[in-house]
Amino acid sequence: PDNLTTWKMRAWAVSDGARVGEGTAEIVTTKKLLVRLQTPRFLVQKDEAVLSANVHNYFSSRKDVRVSLALEGDTLEVVEGGDRTVSIPPRGEARVDWRVRALRPGPTTARAKAVTDEESDAVEIRFPARVHGMTKIESFGGSLRPEATSSSWTFRVPAERRPEATRLEIRVSPSLALAMVDALPYLADYPYGCTEQTLNRFLPTVITQGVLRRLGISLAAVREKRTNLNAQEAGDPARRARRWGGEEEPFRNPVFDEKKVADMATTGLKRLIAMQLSDGGWGWFSGSREESSPHTTAVVVDGLLTARAAGLKVPADVLDRGLDWLARHQSGEVERLRRGDAKKSDGKEAADELDALVHRILVDAGRESTVVRGYLWRDRLKLSLYGQGLLGRALQRAGRTDESAQLRRHLAQYVVRDDENETAHLRLDNANYWWRWYGSETETHAAVLRFFLAVDPRDPVIPRLVKYLLNNRRHGTYWNSTRDTALIVESFAEVLAATGEGRPDYTLTVDVDGRTVKTVVVNTDNLFAFDNRVVLLGEDLTAGTHRVTLRKAGRGALYWNASLENFTMEDPLTRAGLEIKVDRSYYKLLDTGDTDNAVDARGGAVRQRVDKKKRVPLANGEEIKTGDVVLVEMSVESKNDYEYILVEDRKPAGFEPVALRSGESDGPYMELRDERVGFFFRALGRGRVSVSYELRAETPGRFSALPARALGMYAPELAANSDEFKTRVGD
């Protein structure tokens, strides 16, 4: 037999009648000389590791054993150690070590032999050496305001790389807000029809149609859309165009025909009119048992006012009845507030977000209540940021510019700017009401964006908020729901109308190291069709530092993003990331030796050791010992809310995870592989989160832990990596 194991044999005998027999025997297959080879599962190029042969002598006498190691191929070289003769006592063992270095990537076979004057043994193990390198994606971004004419930035191409894998892609856009057209198919084809969804099935399309008409662009022209105006998104533009046109994996059912849009708006308006209740308000649905809801009525009336402003013929009596209902509701709330002032038990202590919404709509309709304005101003600091944004717009519309400017300055303290990716977001405190309509993060940003826009269309924070909202489209082309998607489309339409961003007329020149690589004219005639990408491949990019200059001659803004992809083999490999970042730390775990009070089996008090570990940070290159346990912690910083994120750690060779099985953990799903450990996040919110796992050092040597990575599994432009970590393991 080839296997050293226990063999069990069974035999049966059957004769005539009832005569049967059975026999069982066990035979142990052994060797009196046995060699075992200890190797890591893999190595990384430039690693050094100790390969060990453990030789067992099961003879009854001492044996002189000749031990040798042979390496197939040119992947590894022996840097220390050679053939040795060891004297092993009876039933004893000895260890022979060889230090090897990984010269280049590829498979290798290590074969250990042990030879005596009686018996011999050999064993071979095949394992790979991996390249000391990785695909590294560096991201850059910026913008040119209308008054600016040029922008420059530099990047570095490493000398140690695979030149054929180098790729630089620059994407430009004259308007991020115009990327709102991506959401129209979702809204137009939403399968349900409550009151809000009936409204938002057609209203954003009507608004966008009006915006495009003012820009001199027809919906039919958008059908041929080839240019993704969200410069932050990568991907194949040809495939995107096929999907947009319905030829391949269509987004949904986009509506481009102006007559069809008009028919859709007329049908939706008729249905909304039919859903209006006898008292003039609207409920979630319609029917004899439905009751008018203040919020739903406010949403519908606001939408009808917007539709009328966009040119839709809204029956005056329908709108007036809805406004009358809101006015009656507002009067009732004023009475409750007055009873609250009088300390009545059925009174209302403070004006709330619904009061702010109704007030803003009535102000837009020319029905301002100064009493309500006074209550809202008094209680403004009790409102959420959503409510303050609504109040601010109403104040600005009513000509109360001093109060609106004061509220704008107050809201400035909640604006968090990120100069690295030129975004801004609001620091929200909505933990106690996140499920309510005014607790929506996206709707809050849209409301505050519209307020800031009303105060000053040139406010530099406006394009930053637009970019942040685009970054946080949960589903690629739309946000969380029909309601917030429609509100954001409306806010983007207002940005275009107020800033003129949708009317670019300039010539863009892209220079790399002083050499012009692209010149393109951008105007309303080709807004959705111009080639907005510059791609340079390995042969165009030599090693060293390069400068990109974007020059704009004409009217309009410019937004740009770039990604540089290299298969780099630098030593050490360094971190990269923009929208998402990952850092990795190593800690040696030490038993604290702490004890705690416990109860023994007889009920007596005893002191008992507790399993408590102390974390000691490990510096890059610091030495530890075999058997030591280290904690690997990865900290991920995300600038936006993302879904389906993989955080992957590349283990150093010679280490094994303490955990034995993949599966669900306290946090994300963890998957253990020979060379890496992956953590899968279904959702990753903005901010910082950390994951960790434990490794045990098992093989002496010098090892490189290639950078940990964070990847968007379905978004290729989302990538980050940590620094490389080097460690030494001694006996």
XYZ file of C-alpha atoms in Angstrom:
731
model
C 0.000 0.000 0.000
C 1.052 3.587 -0.698
C -0.705 5.211 2.237
C 0.613 5.090 5.778
C -2.590 4.359 7.618
C -4.648 1.626 9.223
C -6.253 -0.791 6.806
C -9.305 -2.696 7.961
C -10.283 -5.914 6.178
C -13.493 -7.868 6.532
C -14.392 -11.243 5.008
C -17.683 -13.132 4.806
C -18.310 -16.817 4.044
C -21.700 -18.216 3.059
C -22.468 -21.922 2.631
C -25.556 -24.052 2.146
C -28.320 -23.621 4.634
C -27.812 -21.195 7.468
C -24.060 -21.517 7.736
C -22.346 -18.118 7.496
C -19.123 -16.705 8.854
C -17.404 -13.342 9.245
C -13.844 -12.303 10.023
C -12.201 -8.910 10.666
C -8.541 -7.905 10.736
C -6.631 -4.633 10.961
C -3.210 -3.984 9.470
C -1.188 -0.869 10.171
C 1.014 0.261 7.306
C 4.142 1.880 8.693
C 7.601 2.963 7.717
C 10.507 2.840 10.062
C 11.921 5.973 8.465
C 9.561 8.830 7.730
C 10.131 12.383 6.476
C 7.574 15.232 6.606
C 8.108 18.522 4.772
C 6.799 21.801 6.200
C 6.207 24.587 3.663
C 3.942 27.636 3.536
C 0.874 27.465 1.292
C 2.453 30.066 -0.996
C 5.219 32.645 -1.162
C 5.405 36.153 -2.555
C 8.267 37.144 -4.823
C 11.225 38.363 -2.670
C 9.957 36.449 0.389
C 12.368 34.287 2.344
C 11.032 31.239 4.172
C 12.414 28.326 6.144
C 11.445 24.948 4.695
C 11.738 22.218 7.307
C 12.084 18.466 6.970
C 11.076 16.527 10.083
C 12.675 13.066 10.003
C 11.323 10.304 12.280
C 13.404 7.248 13.186
C 11.215 4.330 14.284
C 14.091 1.828 14.262
C 15.258 0.334 17.532
C 18.774 1.658 16.884
C 20.359 5.035 16.137
C 20.463 5.921 12.468
C 22.609 8.291 10.446
C 20.244 9.886 7.941
C 21.254 11.809 4.824
C 18.661 14.578 4.298
C 18.468 16.644 1.111
C 16.146 19.155 -0.547
C 15.596 19.534 -4.286
C 13.699 22.435 -5.896
C 12.222 22.070 -9.364
C 12.251 25.075 -11.675
C 13.808 28.497 -11.247
C 11.201 30.010 -8.939
C 13.060 29.464 -5.653
C 16.694 29.371 -4.653
C 18.291 27.991 -1.500
C 20.135 30.777 0.309
C 21.087 28.866 3.444
C 21.420 25.154 4.130
C 22.299 22.104 2.061
C 22.465 18.337 2.272
C 23.041 17.216 5.848
C 23.641 14.001 7.700
C 21.899 13.853 11.065
C 22.177 11.190 13.741
C 18.749 10.307 15.128
C 18.340 8.181 18.271
C 15.960 5.203 18.268
C 12.322 6.345 18.104
C 13.541 9.899 17.874
C 13.258 12.682 15.343
C 15.321 15.539 13.934
C 14.581 18.720 12.005
C 16.583 19.990 9.058
C 16.023 23.541 7.773
C 16.703 25.307 4.482
C 16.169 29.016 3.954
C 14.841 29.721 0.478
C 14.086 32.910 -1.433
C 11.344 33.435 -4.023
C 13.053 34.866 -7.108
C 10.134 35.123 -9.486
C 6.472 34.154 -9.686
C 5.495 30.668 -10.752
C 4.883 27.151 -9.449
C 7.581 25.177 -7.690
C 7.987 21.686 -6.325
C 10.005 21.062 -3.175
C 11.187 17.472 -2.687
C 12.796 16.266 0.561
C 14.666 12.952 0.792
C 15.867 10.999 3.816
C 18.214 8.053 3.171
C 19.724 5.470 5.574
C 21.588 2.221 5.152
C 18.307 0.302 5.451
C 15.297 2.379 4.424
C 14.631 5.723 2.791
C 11.716 8.078 2.332
C 10.839 11.097 0.210
C 8.016 13.611 0.024
C 7.235 16.452 -2.351
C 4.928 19.451 -2.082
C 3.908 21.754 -4.895
C 3.074 25.390 -4.100
C 3.153 28.740 -5.938
C 5.194 31.896 -5.638
C 3.096 34.967 -6.386
C 4.255 38.140 -8.060
C 5.200 41.003 -5.795
C 2.701 43.357 -7.352
C -0.934 44.256 -7.782
C -3.367 46.147 -9.955
C -3.478 49.601 -8.424
C -6.148 52.152 -9.318
C -5.549 55.773 -8.402
C -8.450 58.205 -8.749
C -8.416 61.956 -9.252
C -11.144 64.539 -9.652
C -11.746 68.235 -9.978
C -13.741 70.972 -11.661
C -13.491 74.255 -13.496
C -16.007 76.919 -12.592
C -17.414 78.992 -15.485
C -14.968 81.824 -14.868
C -11.891 79.518 -14.793
C -10.010 78.570 -17.961
C -7.539 75.822 -17.027
C -6.714 73.168 -14.467
C -3.636 70.972 -14.077
C -2.747 67.919 -12.037
C 0.091 65.422 -11.934
C 0.358 61.665 -11.621
C 3.254 59.227 -11.448
C 3.735 56.035 -13.422
C 6.031 53.589 -11.577
C 9.105 52.207 -13.286
C 8.524 48.705 -11.904
C 5.322 47.719 -13.646
C 3.814 45.793 -16.513
C 3.654 48.500 -19.202
C 0.919 46.764 -21.172
C -1.388 47.007 -18.137
C -1.027 50.787 -17.700
C -4.168 52.746 -18.546
C -5.211 56.345 -17.909
C -8.837 57.336 -18.467
C -10.057 60.932 -18.149
C -13.813 61.620 -18.175
C -15.271 65.120 -18.466
C -18.748 66.600 -18.145
C -20.115 70.125 -18.613
C -22.900 69.500 -16.099
C -23.364 66.941 -13.363
C -26.963 68.050 -12.794
C -27.944 66.982 -16.326
C -27.174 63.402 -15.319
C -30.689 63.563 -13.813
C -32.074 62.245 -17.126
C -30.825 58.799 -16.090
C -33.599 58.606 -13.488
C -36.495 59.163 -15.900
C -36.939 55.540 -17.046
C -37.259 54.368 -13.426
C -39.905 56.957 -12.591
C -41.871 56.483 -15.803
C -42.031 52.714 -15.441
C -42.637 52.337 -11.694
C -45.206 49.520 -11.355
C -47.386 50.860 -8.526
C -49.814 53.746 -8.427
C -50.406 55.364 -5.076
C -51.041 59.110 -5.087
C -47.382 60.104 -4.779
C -46.231 57.593 -7.400
C -48.966 58.669 -9.797
C -47.669 62.233 -9.522
C -43.989 61.358 -9.766
C -44.503 59.036 -12.704
C -44.909 62.027 -15.000
C -43.892 65.204 -13.138
C -40.059 64.795 -13.282
C -40.296 63.945 -16.986
C -42.381 67.069 -17.615
C -39.867 69.155 -15.625
C -36.910 67.661 -17.477
C -38.642 68.120 -20.810
C -39.069 71.793 -19.959
C -35.401 72.099 -18.983
C -34.264 70.420 -22.192
C -36.633 72.532 -24.267
C -35.134 75.696 -22.793
C -31.711 74.331 -23.700
C -32.852 73.635 -27.237
C -32.655 69.850 -26.782
C -35.529 67.492 -27.561
C -36.347 64.280 -25.751
C -35.910 62.511 -29.072
C -32.269 63.637 -29.083
C -31.791 62.138 -25.640
C -32.838 58.779 -27.100
C -29.493 58.750 -28.906
C -27.693 59.556 -25.643
C -24.142 58.251 -25.767
C -22.364 60.432 -23.227
C -22.570 59.721 -19.519
C -22.608 63.196 -17.988
C -21.707 61.777 -14.585
C -17.940 61.925 -15.054
C -17.403 59.858 -11.917
C -18.767 56.669 -13.507
C -16.526 54.398 -15.535
C -17.575 51.638 -17.891
C -17.959 50.992 -21.592
C -19.901 53.885 -23.195
C -20.971 51.721 -26.144
C -22.534 49.149 -23.850
C -24.151 51.903 -21.817
C -25.701 53.265 -25.014
C -27.058 49.833 -25.940
C -28.602 49.458 -22.494
C -30.060 52.973 -22.628
C -31.604 52.241 -26.014
C -33.097 48.966 -24.822
C -30.901 46.774 -27.024
C -29.164 45.045 -24.116
C -30.219 44.698 -20.476
C -32.434 47.809 -20.648
C -32.601 50.001 -17.538
C -36.402 49.995 -17.720
C -38.721 51.550 -20.301
C -37.519 55.066 -21.077
C -40.001 57.521 -22.576
C -38.483 59.850 -25.191
C -41.404 60.736 -27.428
C -42.806 64.169 -26.592
C -46.344 63.173 -27.562
C -46.102 60.116 -25.333
C -44.878 62.303 -22.472
C -47.845 64.620 -23.019
C -50.244 61.660 -23.048
C -48.605 60.249 -19.912
C -48.919 63.601 -18.146
C -52.565 63.978 -19.181
C -53.383 60.459 -18.005
C -51.572 60.978 -14.715
C -53.244 64.317 -14.137
C -56.685 62.838 -14.798
C -55.979 60.079 -12.325
C -54.824 62.566 -9.673
C -58.004 64.570 -10.201
C -60.050 61.393 -9.786
C -58.132 60.573 -6.580
C -58.914 63.973 -5.030
C -61.290 63.493 -2.113
C -64.499 65.410 -1.570
C -62.894 67.770 0.950
C -60.238 68.817 -1.563
C -57.338 66.837 -0.134
C -55.612 63.614 -1.104
C -54.905 60.397 0.764
C -52.384 57.703 0.037
C -54.834 56.014 -2.333
C -58.444 56.845 -3.202
C -61.789 55.398 -2.205
C -64.694 55.931 0.143
C -62.680 54.965 3.214
C -59.666 57.117 2.395
C -58.943 60.226 4.448
C -57.018 63.291 3.374
C -53.430 63.370 4.599
C -51.635 66.682 5.197
C -48.329 65.392 3.877
C -49.767 63.648 0.811
C -51.930 66.658 -0.010
C -48.912 68.937 0.352
C -46.840 66.732 -1.975
C -49.581 66.661 -4.629
C -50.354 70.386 -4.465
C -46.651 71.211 -4.640
C -46.328 68.934 -7.658
C -49.330 70.483 -9.396
C -47.922 73.974 -8.844
C -44.633 72.818 -10.370
C -46.430 71.115 -13.271
C -48.390 74.284 -14.000
C -45.164 76.300 -14.003
C -43.711 73.757 -16.459
C -46.586 74.386 -18.874
C -49.032 71.629 -17.947
C -52.688 72.699 -17.960
C -53.809 72.036 -14.395
C -57.518 72.775 -13.737
C -57.688 75.829 -11.490
C -60.502 74.436 -9.351
C -58.538 71.271 -8.556
C -55.545 73.302 -7.433
C -57.651 75.823 -5.524
C -59.480 73.078 -3.607
C -56.156 71.525 -2.660
C -54.751 74.881 -1.542
C -57.923 75.569 0.438
C -57.531 72.219 2.211
C -53.931 73.066 3.135
C -54.987 76.519 4.341
C -57.678 74.986 6.573
C -55.157 72.499 7.923
C -52.742 75.341 8.604
C -55.405 77.317 10.463
C -56.100 74.305 12.659
C -52.406 73.972 13.463
C -52.226 77.676 14.354
C -55.063 77.175 16.807
C -53.238 74.211 18.352
C -50.069 76.294 18.667
C -51.994 79.051 20.409
C -53.445 76.547 22.858
C -49.918 75.322 23.399
C -48.858 78.889 24.226
C -51.646 78.934 26.792
C -50.346 75.651 28.277
C -53.519 73.771 27.305
C -53.246 69.994 27.450
C -54.456 69.597 23.864
C -52.112 72.274 22.566
C -49.080 71.976 20.337
C -45.778 73.077 21.836
C -43.838 73.938 18.693
C -44.183 74.263 14.942
C -42.919 71.184 13.099
C -41.659 70.028 9.713
C -45.144 69.517 8.290
C -45.972 73.118 9.183
C -42.818 74.200 7.337
C -43.760 72.157 4.250
C -47.334 73.465 4.103
C -46.147 77.023 4.753
C -43.572 76.861 1.950
C -46.200 75.596 -0.531
C -48.740 78.248 0.439
C -46.065 80.932 0.132
C -45.285 79.673 -3.387
C -49.015 79.977 -4.151
C -49.172 83.524 -2.789
C -51.029 82.586 0.403
C -48.485 83.355 3.099
C -49.543 83.320 6.753
C -47.420 85.726 8.767
C -48.639 84.038 11.948
C -47.276 80.667 10.847
C -44.075 82.328 9.691
C -43.664 83.771 13.178
C -44.156 80.412 14.862
C -41.741 78.688 12.473
C -39.118 81.374 12.997
C -39.526 81.103 16.754
C -39.117 77.304 16.657
C -36.590 77.099 13.807
C -33.883 75.470 15.923
C -36.293 72.685 16.888
C -36.779 71.773 13.245
C -34.737 69.144 11.450
C -32.393 70.320 8.706
C -35.088 69.311 6.218
C -37.566 71.604 7.983
C -35.051 74.436 8.134
C -34.415 74.096 4.404
C -38.154 74.366 3.718
C -38.480 77.389 5.999
C -35.479 79.054 4.384
C -36.972 78.748 0.897
C -40.258 80.207 2.119
C -38.475 83.147 3.750
C -36.461 83.838 0.618
C -39.566 83.609 -1.578
C -41.462 85.979 0.728
C -38.674 88.538 0.542
C -37.523 88.007 4.132
C -33.894 88.031 3.026
C -32.415 88.988 6.398
C -34.005 85.988 8.115
C -33.140 83.634 5.240
C -29.512 84.824 5.281
C -29.379 84.214 9.028
C -30.774 80.706 8.562
C -28.283 80.088 5.749
C -25.415 80.998 8.083
C -26.865 78.683 10.730
C -27.042 75.742 8.300
C -23.442 76.362 7.217
C -22.215 74.710 10.421
C -23.728 71.395 9.264
C -22.001 71.425 5.872
C -19.004 69.089 5.701
C -16.718 69.850 2.747
C -14.377 67.303 1.235
C -11.777 69.101 -0.866
C -10.240 65.840 -2.000
C -13.223 64.847 -4.151
C -14.913 68.271 -4.226
C -18.143 67.212 -2.534
C -20.121 68.487 0.412
C -22.697 66.781 2.596
C -24.777 67.630 5.629
C -23.936 66.315 9.060
C -27.365 65.041 10.066
C -28.723 64.329 13.513
C -31.749 62.264 12.550
C -31.209 59.184 14.696
C -34.528 59.683 16.478
C -36.655 60.139 13.354
C -34.794 58.489 10.483
C -37.934 56.608 9.392
C -40.054 59.743 8.984
C -40.276 61.642 5.716
C -38.150 64.476 7.084
C -35.537 61.947 8.257
C -34.578 61.006 4.691
C -30.954 61.920 4.080
C -31.366 62.348 0.333
C -34.533 64.445 0.588
C -32.904 66.609 3.259
C -29.956 67.286 0.965
C -32.338 68.170 -1.882
C -34.328 70.566 0.330
C -31.226 72.330 1.643
C -29.735 72.449 -1.872
C -32.847 74.261 -3.131
C -32.662 76.719 -0.227
C -28.986 77.509 -0.836
C -29.747 77.909 -4.531
C -32.553 80.374 -3.787
C -30.246 82.481 -1.608
C -27.262 82.552 -3.988
C -27.051 80.532 -7.234
C -23.282 81.162 -7.276
C -22.763 79.555 -3.864
C -19.691 77.288 -4.344
C -21.215 74.602 -2.135
C -24.042 73.963 -4.652
C -22.042 71.910 -7.213
C -20.467 70.026 -4.318
C -23.899 69.006 -2.995
C -24.943 67.977 -6.513
C -21.850 65.804 -6.832
C -22.473 64.217 -3.433
C -26.062 63.360 -4.370
C -24.877 61.812 -7.633
C -22.307 59.763 -5.737
C -25.076 58.386 -3.553
C -27.472 57.121 -6.175
C -28.218 53.780 -4.570
C -29.285 52.085 -7.788
C -26.960 53.579 -10.386
C -29.544 55.838 -12.026
C -31.993 56.615 -9.222
C -32.022 56.999 -5.452
C -34.078 55.251 -2.768
C -37.660 55.788 -3.894
C -39.843 57.549 -6.422
C -40.351 60.418 -3.973
C -36.742 61.274 -3.215
C -35.712 60.632 -6.839
C -38.371 63.079 -8.052
C -37.357 65.712 -5.486
C -33.699 65.458 -6.487
C -34.587 65.693 -10.188
C -36.559 68.863 -9.372
C -33.638 70.303 -7.401
C -31.200 69.540 -10.244
C -33.584 71.222 -12.700
C -33.546 74.326 -10.500
C -29.729 74.219 -10.438
C -29.652 74.177 -14.236
C -32.156 77.018 -14.501
C -30.419 79.207 -11.911
C -26.796 78.635 -12.916
C -27.068 78.248 -16.690
C -24.884 75.169 -16.383
C -26.864 73.350 -19.045
C -25.806 75.819 -21.769
C -22.087 75.135 -22.287
C -20.366 76.532 -25.352
C -16.639 75.987 -25.268
C -13.721 74.176 -26.796
C -11.935 71.791 -24.469
C -8.293 70.868 -24.973
C -6.597 68.074 -23.038
C -2.792 68.208 -22.878
C -0.486 65.563 -21.412
C 3.071 66.762 -20.811
C 2.455 69.673 -23.175
C 1.201 67.444 -25.999
C -2.430 67.851 -27.062
C -4.183 64.476 -26.961
C -7.770 65.650 -27.457
C -9.717 68.693 -28.599
C -13.503 68.661 -28.487
C -16.257 71.242 -28.862
C -18.973 71.049 -26.194
C -22.325 72.785 -26.694
C -26.047 72.085 -26.533
C -25.955 70.517 -30.000
C -23.783 67.613 -28.835
C -24.353 67.672 -25.078
C -25.413 64.024 -24.925
C -23.307 62.791 -27.817
C -19.792 64.263 -27.624
C -16.878 61.979 -26.848
C -16.098 62.843 -23.237
C -13.308 60.313 -22.659
C -9.561 60.376 -23.116
C -7.812 57.008 -22.858
C -4.030 56.607 -22.869
C -2.453 53.151 -22.780
C 0.916 51.819 -21.715
C 2.901 52.792 -24.791
C 1.773 56.418 -24.364
C 2.797 56.641 -20.713
C 6.441 56.303 -19.795
C 7.671 55.845 -16.254
C 7.868 59.012 -14.210
C 5.744 62.048 -13.385
C 3.268 63.388 -15.939
C 1.158 66.539 -16.014
C -2.372 66.768 -17.407
C -3.763 70.201 -18.294
C -7.399 70.862 -19.184
C -7.978 74.135 -21.061
C -11.429 75.586 -21.615
C -12.121 78.382 -24.098
C -15.707 79.592 -23.934
C -18.719 79.610 -21.634
C -19.610 76.959 -19.076
C -18.391 74.738 -16.271
C -16.337 71.563 -16.492
C -16.179 68.562 -14.163
C -13.561 65.886 -14.585
C -12.542 62.575 -13.074
C -9.587 60.392 -13.950
C -8.404 56.928 -13.045
C -4.870 55.622 -13.475
C -4.531 51.850 -13.549
C -1.147 50.148 -13.217
C 0.025 46.676 -12.460
C 2.755 47.960 -10.186
C 5.635 45.935 -8.769
C 7.156 48.676 -6.624
C 8.698 47.767 -3.319
C 7.008 48.677 -1.095
C 3.528 48.999 -2.576
C 1.783 52.144 -1.339
C -1.816 53.045 -0.544
C -4.326 54.559 -2.950
C -7.981 55.581 -2.812
C -10.368 58.500 -3.225
C -14.065 57.807 -2.638
C -13.170 54.829 -0.480
C -9.976 54.175 1.481
C -8.584 51.279 3.472
C -5.846 51.138 6.107
C -4.430 48.005 7.721
C -2.793 47.530 11.116
C -1.110 44.533 12.740
C -1.202 43.864 16.485
C 0.502 41.166 18.506
C -1.931 39.601 20.968
C -0.584 38.950 24.466
C -2.340 37.120 27.267
C -2.865 39.581 30.114
C -2.930 36.825 32.756
C -5.972 38.452 34.363
C -8.129 36.507 36.775
C -11.693 36.975 37.929
C -13.937 35.705 40.693
C -15.787 32.492 39.861
C -17.702 29.686 41.579
C -16.396 26.112 41.631
C -18.443 22.906 41.450
C -19.061 22.967 45.219
C -20.209 26.557 45.293
C -16.949 27.897 46.664
C -15.324 31.141 45.559
C -12.246 30.711 43.384
C -10.037 32.883 41.232
C -10.159 31.855 37.582
C -8.058 32.968 34.657
C -9.942 34.811 31.947
C -9.194 34.814 28.242
C -8.267 38.446 27.834
C -5.781 39.711 25.287
C -3.766 42.902 25.055
C -3.088 44.429 21.640
C 0.494 45.527 21.017
C 0.977 47.417 17.721
C 3.492 45.861 15.327
C 5.730 48.148 13.305
C 6.443 47.447 9.661
C 9.290 44.907 9.518
C 9.140 44.033 13.231
C 10.009 40.459 14.216
C 7.682 38.042 15.982
C 8.054 34.360 16.899
C 6.429 31.236 15.544
C 3.296 30.510 17.509
C 2.540 34.186 18.113
C -1.003 35.281 17.327
C -1.515 38.596 15.546
C -4.674 40.584 14.966
C -5.122 42.052 11.492
C -7.437 45.060 11.499
C -8.642 46.824 8.372
C -10.239 50.235 8.695
C -12.390 51.322 5.758
C -13.318 54.967 5.249
C -16.171 55.644 2.846
C -17.146 59.098 1.607
C -20.563 57.863 0.425
C -23.108 55.122 1.027
C -22.272 52.021 -0.996
C -23.558 48.502 -1.557
C -21.768 45.227 -2.333
C -18.273 46.067 -1.156
C -15.493 43.492 -0.824
C -12.719 44.169 1.683
C -9.939 41.705 0.946
C -6.772 41.145 2.952
C -3.733 39.553 1.362
C -2.146 37.370 4.038
C 1.601 37.124 4.545
C 2.941 33.678 3.662
C 3.671 31.417 6.611
C 0.630 32.574 8.597
C -2.591 30.651 9.124
C -5.983 32.006 10.263
C -7.039 31.079 13.777
C -10.616 30.713 12.520
C -11.109 27.410 10.748
C -14.297 27.988 8.774
C -15.695 30.630 6.464
C -19.172 31.966 7.066
C -21.235 34.583 8.803
C -19.556 36.536 11.577
C -20.665 39.325 13.893
C -20.258 41.660 10.943
C -19.921 40.872 7.235
C -19.618 37.440 5.663
C -16.018 36.179 5.938
C -14.387 33.851 3.433
C -11.031 32.184 4.152
C -8.745 31.408 1.209
C -5.166 30.128 0.977
C -3.733 33.550 0.170
C -6.411 36.001 1.297
C -9.360 36.637 3.565
C -12.438 38.375 2.174
C -15.145 40.325 3.988
C -18.345 40.990 2.037
C -20.442 44.040 2.944
C -24.024 44.093 1.680
C -24.163 47.780 2.624
C -21.394 50.161 3.645
C -22.487 53.515 5.021
C -20.604 56.781 4.875
C -17.993 56.995 7.608
C -15.477 54.540 9.017
C -15.865 50.853 9.814
C -13.294 48.230 10.786
C -13.075 44.458 10.441
C -10.462 42.154 11.915
C -9.359 38.552 12.141
C -6.532 36.615 13.799
C -3.488 34.908 12.269
C -0.946 32.554 13.810
C 2.709 32.690 12.700
C 3.780 29.166 11.704
C 6.783 29.426 9.377
C 10.023 31.325 10.059
C 11.130 33.796 7.406
C 10.708 37.278 5.956
C 7.320 37.878 4.384
C 5.406 40.569 2.520
C 1.712 41.042 3.125
C 0.523 42.594 -0.125
C -1.884 45.519 0.331
C -5.411 44.978 1.558
C -8.034 46.137 -0.928
C -11.552 47.551 -0.888
C -13.487 46.971 -4.101
C -16.918 47.782 -5.468
C -17.939 44.380 -6.768
C -20.198 45.921 -9.418
C -18.529 49.345 -9.738
C -15.051 49.069 -11.303
C -14.180 52.702 -10.605
C -14.503 52.153 -6.852
C -11.195 50.767 -5.576
C -8.666 51.401 -2.837
C -5.684 49.657 -1.311
C -3.610 49.944 1.841
C 0.151 50.049 2.230
C 2.154 46.841 2.027
C 3.229 45.329 5.356
C 6.462 43.399 5.910
C 7.136 41.115 8.825
C 9.845 38.752 10.106
C 9.128 35.495 11.880
C 11.804 33.802 13.982
C 11.897 30.478 15.834
